[in-house]
Amino acid sequence: MEKRSCLFCNDDLKGRSDKRFCTDQCRASYNNQNRAESEKVIQQVNQVLRRNRTILKTLNPAGMSVIRKEFLEERHFNFKYFTSLFKTKEGNEYWFCYDMGYMYLDEDKVRIVGHQKYMKG
Ligand SMILES: [Zn+2]
């Protein structure tokens, strides 16, 4: 017979083969731990998105600017994270962090837009 152990404390499990925890306490602790870990992941991503948005906002005081991509990189903008992707009829792609978005004009330049302005245009 296969030896199984509690997912939380690693004690040997006896009884039903679908049992995963030795006690209700272990089950609760395990679930709490998992919840805390997913909260941490969510918080980390939120932090990145928030910083991205702040960077875009700071570099875009007038509502629409064209800047060099390196300005974003210097400020540790994280290009991997965004909240939505908007494609125009012309095939342009705007990457948004909440209400602030950007679009690649070429390899070095991006155009930053506020969501409101962009939606109307
Ligand atoms: Zn246990």
CSV table of C-alpha atoms and ligand atoms in Angstrom, one decimal:
chain,number,residue,atom,x,y,z
A,1,MET,CA,0.0,0.0,0.0
A,2,GLU,CA,1.2,3.5,-0.9
A,3,LYS,CA,2.3,5.6,2.0
A,4,ARG,CA,0.7,9.0,2.2
A,5,SER,CA,1.5,12.0,4.3
A,6,CYS,CA,-0.3,15.1,5.4
A,7,LEU,CA,0.2,18.0,3.0
A,8,PHE,CA,0.8,20.4,5.9
A,9,CYS,CA,2.8,18.6,8.6
A,10,ASN,CA,4.0,15.5,6.7
A,11,ASP,CA,2.7,13.1,9.3
A,12,ASP,CA,1.6,9.7,8.0
A,13,LEU,CA,-2.0,9.5,6.9
A,14,LYS,CA,-4.3,6.6,7.9
A,15,GLY,CA,-7.7,5.8,6.7
A,16,ARG,CA,-9.5,6.9,3.5
A,17,SER,CA,-7.3,7.1,0.5
A,18,ASP,CA,-8.6,10.5,-0.5
A,19,LYS,CA,-7.5,12.0,2.8
A,20,ARG,CA,-4.9,14.8,2.4
A,21,PHE,CA,-4.6,16.1,5.9
A,22,CYS,CA,-4.3,14.4,9.3
A,23,THR,CA,-6.5,16.9,11.1
A,24,ASP,CA,-8.9,19.7,10.4
A,25,GLN,CA,-6.3,22.0,11.9
A,26,CYS,CA,-3.7,21.0,9.3
A,27,ARG,CA,-6.2,21.5,6.5
A,28,ALA,CA,-7.0,25.0,7.8
A,29,SER,CA,-3.3,25.9,8.2
A,30,TYR,CA,-2.5,24.7,4.8
A,31,ASN,CA,-5.3,26.7,3.2
A,32,ASN,CA,-4.3,29.8,5.1
A,33,GLN,CA,-0.8,29.5,4.0
A,34,ASN,CA,-1.8,29.1,0.4
A,35,ARG,CA,-4.1,32.1,0.6
A,36,ALA,CA,-1.3,34.2,2.0
A,37,GLU,CA,1.0,33.1,-0.8
A,38,SER,CA,-1.5,34.0,-3.5
A,39,GLU,CA,-2.1,37.3,-1.8
A,40,LYS,CA,1.6,38.0,-2.0
A,41,VAL,CA,1.7,37.2,-5.7
A,42,ILE,CA,-1.3,39.5,-6.4
A,43,GLN,CA,0.3,42.3,-4.3
A,44,GLN,CA,3.6,42.0,-6.2
A,45,VAL,CA,1.8,42.3,-9.6
A,46,ASN,CA,-0.3,45.2,-8.4
A,47,GLN,CA,2.8,47.0,-7.3
A,48,VAL,CA,4.4,46.6,-10.7
A,49,LEU,CA,1.2,47.7,-12.5
A,50,ARG,CA,0.9,50.7,-10.2
A,51,ARG,CA,4.5,51.7,-10.8
A,52,ASN,CA,4.0,51.3,-14.6
A,53,ARG,CA,1.0,53.5,-14.5
A,54,THR,CA,2.8,56.2,-12.4
A,55,ILE,CA,5.7,56.2,-14.8
A,56,LEU,CA,3.4,56.6,-17.8
A,57,LYS,CA,1.5,59.3,-16.1
A,58,THR,CA,4.6,61.2,-15.1
A,59,LEU,CA,6.0,61.1,-18.6
A,60,ASN,CA,2.7,62.1,-20.1
A,61,PRO,CA,1.6,65.3,-18.4
A,62,ALA,CA,-0.2,66.7,-21.4
A,63,GLY,CA,-2.3,63.7,-22.2
A,64,MET,CA,-0.3,62.5,-25.2
A,65,SER,CA,3.4,62.3,-25.6
A,66,VAL,CA,6.0,60.6,-27.7
A,67,ILE,CA,9.1,59.6,-25.7
A,68,ARG,CA,12.1,57.3,-26.2
A,69,LYS,CA,11.6,53.8,-24.9
A,70,GLU,CA,14.7,54.1,-22.8
A,71,PHE,CA,13.0,56.7,-20.6
A,72,LEU,CA,10.7,54.0,-19.5
A,73,GLU,CA,13.5,51.5,-19.0
A,74,GLU,CA,15.5,54.0,-16.9
A,75,ARG,CA,12.5,54.2,-14.6
A,76,HIS,CA,12.3,50.4,-14.4
A,77,PHE,CA,9.1,50.2,-16.4
A,78,ASN,CA,8.1,46.5,-16.6
A,79,PHE,CA,7.0,45.8,-20.1
A,80,LYS,CA,5.7,42.3,-19.1
A,81,TYR,CA,2.8,43.6,-17.1
A,82,PHE,CA,-0.3,45.4,-18.4
A,83,THR,CA,-4.0,45.4,-17.6
A,84,SER,CA,-5.4,45.5,-21.2
A,85,LEU,CA,-4.4,45.5,-24.8
A,86,PHE,CA,-6.3,47.7,-27.2
A,87,LYS,CA,-6.1,47.3,-31.0
A,88,THR,CA,-7.1,50.0,-33.3
A,89,LYS,CA,-8.7,49.4,-36.8
A,90,GLU,CA,-5.3,50.4,-38.2
A,91,GLY,CA,-3.8,47.5,-36.4
A,92,ASN,CA,-1.9,49.6,-33.8
A,93,GLU,CA,-1.7,48.1,-30.3
A,94,TYR,CA,-2.0,50.1,-27.2
A,95,TRP,CA,-0.8,48.4,-24.0
A,96,PHE,CA,-2.6,49.8,-21.0
A,97,CYS,CA,-1.8,49.9,-17.3
A,98,TYR,CA,-5.2,51.0,-16.0
A,99,ASP,CA,-6.0,54.3,-17.6
A,100,MET,CA,-2.5,54.9,-19.1
A,101,GLY,CA,-1.4,53.2,-22.3
A,102,TYR,CA,1.5,53.2,-24.7
A,103,MET,CA,2.1,52.1,-28.3
A,104,TYR,CA,5.4,51.4,-30.1
A,105,LEU,CA,6.0,53.9,-32.8
A,106,ASP,CA,9.3,52.1,-33.7
A,107,GLU,CA,12.0,50.2,-31.9
A,108,ASP,CA,13.0,53.2,-29.8
A,109,LYS,CA,9.9,55.4,-29.5
A,110,VAL,CA,6.6,55.0,-27.8
A,111,ARG,CA,3.5,57.1,-27.7
A,112,ILE,CA,1.8,57.4,-24.4
A,113,VAL,CA,-1.9,58.1,-24.2
A,114,GLY,CA,-4.5,58.5,-21.5
A,115,HIS,CA,-7.4,56.0,-21.9
A,116,GLN,CA,-10.1,58.6,-22.2
A,117,LYS,CA,-8.5,60.5,-25.0
A,118,TYR,CA,-7.7,57.4,-26.8
A,119,MET,CA,-11.1,55.9,-26.7
A,120,LYS,CA,-12.7,58.9,-28.3
A,121,GLY,CA,-10.1,59.0,-31.1
B,1,ZN,ZN,-1.1,17.2,9.5
